Short mmCIF file of C-alpha atoms and ligand atoms in Angstrom, two decimals:
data_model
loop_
_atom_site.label_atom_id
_atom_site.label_comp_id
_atom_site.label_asym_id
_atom_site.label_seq_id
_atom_site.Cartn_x
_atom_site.Cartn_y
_atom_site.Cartn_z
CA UNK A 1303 73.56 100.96 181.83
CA UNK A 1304 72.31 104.23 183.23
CA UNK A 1305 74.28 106.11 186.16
CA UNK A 1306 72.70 108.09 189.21
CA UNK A 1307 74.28 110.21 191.74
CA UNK A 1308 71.76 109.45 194.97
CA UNK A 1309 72.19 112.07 198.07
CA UNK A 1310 70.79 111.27 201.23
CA UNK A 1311 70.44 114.76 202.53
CA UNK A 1312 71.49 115.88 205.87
CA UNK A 1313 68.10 114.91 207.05
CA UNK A 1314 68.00 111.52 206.29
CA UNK A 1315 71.67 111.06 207.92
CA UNK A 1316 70.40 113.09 210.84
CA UNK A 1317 67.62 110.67 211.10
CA UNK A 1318 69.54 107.51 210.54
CA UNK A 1319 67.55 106.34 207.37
CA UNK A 1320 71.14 106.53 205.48
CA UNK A 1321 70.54 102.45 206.09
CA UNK A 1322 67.40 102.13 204.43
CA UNK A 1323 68.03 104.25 201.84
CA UNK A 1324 71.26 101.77 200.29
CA UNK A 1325 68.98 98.59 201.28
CA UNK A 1326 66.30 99.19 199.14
CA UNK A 1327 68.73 100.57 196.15
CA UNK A 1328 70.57 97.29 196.61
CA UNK A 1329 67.20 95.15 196.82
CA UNK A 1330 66.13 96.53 193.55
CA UNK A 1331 69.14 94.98 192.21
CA UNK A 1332 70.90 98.17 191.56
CA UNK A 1333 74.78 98.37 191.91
CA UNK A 1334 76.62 100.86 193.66
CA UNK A 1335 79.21 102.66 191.78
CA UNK A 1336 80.61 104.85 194.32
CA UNK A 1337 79.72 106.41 198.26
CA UNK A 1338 81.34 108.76 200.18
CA UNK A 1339 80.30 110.54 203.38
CA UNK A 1340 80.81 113.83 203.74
CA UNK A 1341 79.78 117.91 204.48
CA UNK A 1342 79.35 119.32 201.68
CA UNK A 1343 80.75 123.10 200.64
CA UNK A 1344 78.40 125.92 199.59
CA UNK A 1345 80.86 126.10 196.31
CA UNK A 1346 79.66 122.11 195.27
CA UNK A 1347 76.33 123.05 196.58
CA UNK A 1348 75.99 126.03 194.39
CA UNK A 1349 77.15 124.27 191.46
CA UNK A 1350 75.07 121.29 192.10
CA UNK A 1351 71.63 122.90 192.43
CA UNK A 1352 72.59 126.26 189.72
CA UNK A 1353 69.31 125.71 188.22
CA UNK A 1354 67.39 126.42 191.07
CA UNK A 1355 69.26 129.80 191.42
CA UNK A 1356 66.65 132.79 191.89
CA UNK A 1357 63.88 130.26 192.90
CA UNK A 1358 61.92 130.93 195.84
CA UNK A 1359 63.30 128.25 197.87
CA UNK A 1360 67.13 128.77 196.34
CA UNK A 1361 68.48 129.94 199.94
CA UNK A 1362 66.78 127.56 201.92
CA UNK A 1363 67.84 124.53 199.89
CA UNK A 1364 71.47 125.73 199.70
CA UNK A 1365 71.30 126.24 203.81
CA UNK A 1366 69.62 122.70 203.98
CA UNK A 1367 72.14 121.08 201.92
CA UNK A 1368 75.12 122.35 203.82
CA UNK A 1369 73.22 122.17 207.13
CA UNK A 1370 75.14 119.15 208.58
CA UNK A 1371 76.30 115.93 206.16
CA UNK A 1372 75.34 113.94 203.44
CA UNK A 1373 75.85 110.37 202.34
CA UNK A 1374 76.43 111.02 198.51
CA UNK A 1375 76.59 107.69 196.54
CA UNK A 1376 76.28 106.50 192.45
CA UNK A 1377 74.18 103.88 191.55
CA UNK A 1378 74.25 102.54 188.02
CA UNK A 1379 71.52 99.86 186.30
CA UNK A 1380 69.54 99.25 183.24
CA UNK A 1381 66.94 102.72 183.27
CA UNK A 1382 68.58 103.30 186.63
CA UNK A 1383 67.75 107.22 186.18
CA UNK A 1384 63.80 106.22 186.25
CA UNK A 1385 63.70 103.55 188.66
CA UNK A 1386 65.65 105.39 191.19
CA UNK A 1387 63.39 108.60 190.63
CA UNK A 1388 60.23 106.10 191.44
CA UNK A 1389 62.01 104.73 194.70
CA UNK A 1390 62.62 108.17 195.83
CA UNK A 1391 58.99 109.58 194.66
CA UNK A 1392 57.99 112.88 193.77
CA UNK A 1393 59.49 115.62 195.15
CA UNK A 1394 56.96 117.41 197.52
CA UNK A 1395 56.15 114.08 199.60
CA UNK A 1396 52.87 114.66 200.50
CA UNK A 1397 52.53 113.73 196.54
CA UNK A 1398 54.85 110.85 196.23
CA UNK A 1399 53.47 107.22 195.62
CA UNK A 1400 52.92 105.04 198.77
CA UNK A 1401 56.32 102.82 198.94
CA UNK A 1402 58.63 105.52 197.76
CA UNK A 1403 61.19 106.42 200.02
CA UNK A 1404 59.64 110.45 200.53
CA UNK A 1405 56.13 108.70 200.87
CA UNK A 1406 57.40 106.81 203.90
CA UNK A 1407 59.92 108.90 205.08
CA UNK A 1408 58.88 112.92 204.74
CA UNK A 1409 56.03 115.25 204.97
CA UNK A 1410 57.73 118.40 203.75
CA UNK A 1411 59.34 119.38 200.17
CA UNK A 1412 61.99 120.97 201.76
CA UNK A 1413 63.05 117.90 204.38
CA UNK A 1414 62.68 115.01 201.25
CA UNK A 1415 65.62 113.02 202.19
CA UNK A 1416 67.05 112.06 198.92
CA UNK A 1417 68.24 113.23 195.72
CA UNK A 1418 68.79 111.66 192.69
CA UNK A 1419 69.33 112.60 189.11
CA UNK A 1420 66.47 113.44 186.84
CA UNK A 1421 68.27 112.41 183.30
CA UNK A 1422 71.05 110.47 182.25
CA UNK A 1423 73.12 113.37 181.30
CA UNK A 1424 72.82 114.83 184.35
CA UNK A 1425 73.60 111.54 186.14
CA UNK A 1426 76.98 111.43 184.43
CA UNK A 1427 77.52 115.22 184.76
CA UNK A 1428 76.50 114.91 188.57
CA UNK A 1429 78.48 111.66 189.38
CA UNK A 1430 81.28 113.98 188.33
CA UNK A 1431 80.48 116.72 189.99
CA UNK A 1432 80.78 114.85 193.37
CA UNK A 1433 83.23 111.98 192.60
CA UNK A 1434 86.93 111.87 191.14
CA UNK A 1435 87.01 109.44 188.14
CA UNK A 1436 89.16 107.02 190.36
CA UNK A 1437 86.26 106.82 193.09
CA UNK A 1438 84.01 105.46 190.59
CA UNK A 1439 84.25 101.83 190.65
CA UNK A 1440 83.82 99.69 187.40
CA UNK A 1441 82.86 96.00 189.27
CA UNK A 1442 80.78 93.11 188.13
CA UNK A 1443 78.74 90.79 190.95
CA UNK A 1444 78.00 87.42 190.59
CA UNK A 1445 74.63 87.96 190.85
CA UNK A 1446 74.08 90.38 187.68
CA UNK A 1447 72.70 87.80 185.23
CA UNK A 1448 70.36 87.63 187.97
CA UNK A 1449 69.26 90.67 188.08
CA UNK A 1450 70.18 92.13 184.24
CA UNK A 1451 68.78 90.89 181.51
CA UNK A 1452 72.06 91.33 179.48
P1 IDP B 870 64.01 116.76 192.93
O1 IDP B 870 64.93 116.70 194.14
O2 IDP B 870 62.83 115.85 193.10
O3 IDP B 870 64.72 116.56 191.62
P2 IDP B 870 63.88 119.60 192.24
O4 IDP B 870 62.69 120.27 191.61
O5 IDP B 870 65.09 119.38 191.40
O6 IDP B 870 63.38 118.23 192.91
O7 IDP B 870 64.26 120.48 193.52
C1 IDP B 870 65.49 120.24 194.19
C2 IDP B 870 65.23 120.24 195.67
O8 IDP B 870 64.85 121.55 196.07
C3 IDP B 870 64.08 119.35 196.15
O9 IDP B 870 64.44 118.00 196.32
C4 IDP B 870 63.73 119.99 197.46
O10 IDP B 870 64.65 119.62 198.48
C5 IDP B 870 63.94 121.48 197.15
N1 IDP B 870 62.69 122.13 196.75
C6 IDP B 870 62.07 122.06 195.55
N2 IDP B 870 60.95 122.79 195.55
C7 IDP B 870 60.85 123.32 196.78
C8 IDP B 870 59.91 124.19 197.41
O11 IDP B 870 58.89 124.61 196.82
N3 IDP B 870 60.15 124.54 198.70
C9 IDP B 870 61.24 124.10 199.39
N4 IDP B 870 62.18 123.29 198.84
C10 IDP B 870 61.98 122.91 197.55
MG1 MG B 871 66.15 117.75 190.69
#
C-alpha cells in the first residue's frame, strides 16, 4: 500500500473544485488517510517545494501556494503514487490526458489545481511534512476486498 499527500491548491479551493477533487479519489477506490484545511506558511511551503529553489518559477509558486488556502489530504492504495499522478495529469495542463483532473480543470502550469507526490518516498516524507503521525488514520472499510485485490 502506497501513500500520497494530494494538495488542492488555493485555486482549486478558490474555485470550489475541492469537491470533485476527493470524489473522484474516492471513486477510484482510494482511501483517505488524512485531510486538513488550512493556509499554509511560507516556512512549510519552502520546505515542501526546496527542489524547485532557484527555478524560474520558484517565487511565483511559493506566492501561489501561500496565496489564500489549501485542502491538503493523504490518500493511500495499491500503486496509489501512479494512479493519483494519472488522475491529476501532467503538470502543464494544456499537456495532461483528457479525464485528468488538470485536463478538465486548468489551462495554465502555474494555476494546476492539485499536487500530489511523484514517488513513494516522497509520499511518506511529504505526508509527514504536512501531517502529525496522530492525524494519519490507520482504518479499514468494508468495501476494500472490493476494491483491493489483497
Ligand atoms: P508536479 O506538481 O506535477 O509534480 P513539479 O515539476 O514538481 O510538478 O512542479 C511543482 C509545481 O510548480 C507545479 O505543479 C506547478 O504548480 C509549478 N510549476 C512547475 N513548472 C512551472 C512553470 O514552468 N511555470 C510556472 N509554474 C510551474
Ligand atoms: Mg512535483
Amino acid at each position: 500500500m502506497e501513500r500520497s499527500l494530494v494538495l488542492v491548491k488555493p485555486d482549486g479551493v478558490q474555485r470550489g473544485l475541492v469537491g470533485e477533487v476527493i470524489s473522484r479519489l474516492e471513486h477510484r477506490g482510494l482511501r483517505l488517510v488524512a485531510s486538513k484545511f488550512m493556509s499554509v506558511s511560507p516556512d512549510l511551503a519552502e520546505t515542501h517545494y526546496a527542489i524547485h529553489k532557484g527555478k524560474p518559477f520558484y517565487d511565483g509558486l511559493i506566492a501561489y501556494i501561500i496565496s489564500a488556502p489549501v485542502m491538503a489530504m493523504v490518500w493511500e492504495g495499491p500503486d496509489a503514487i501512479v494512479a493519483i499522478r494519472q488522475m491529476m495529469g501532467a503538470t502543464k495542463p494544456t499537456e495532461a490526458a483528457p479525464g485528468s483532473l488538470r485536463h478538465d480543470y486548468a489551462l495554465e502550469v502555474g494555476r494546476n489545481l492539485t499536487h500530489a507526490s511523484d514517488s513513494v518516498e516522497n509520499g511518506v516524507s511529504e505526508a509527514a511534512l504536512w501531517f502529525k503521525k496522530e492525524e494519519l488514520v490507520d482504518w479499514t472499510r468494508a468495501v476494500d476486498k472490493w476494491v483491493f485485490e489483497s
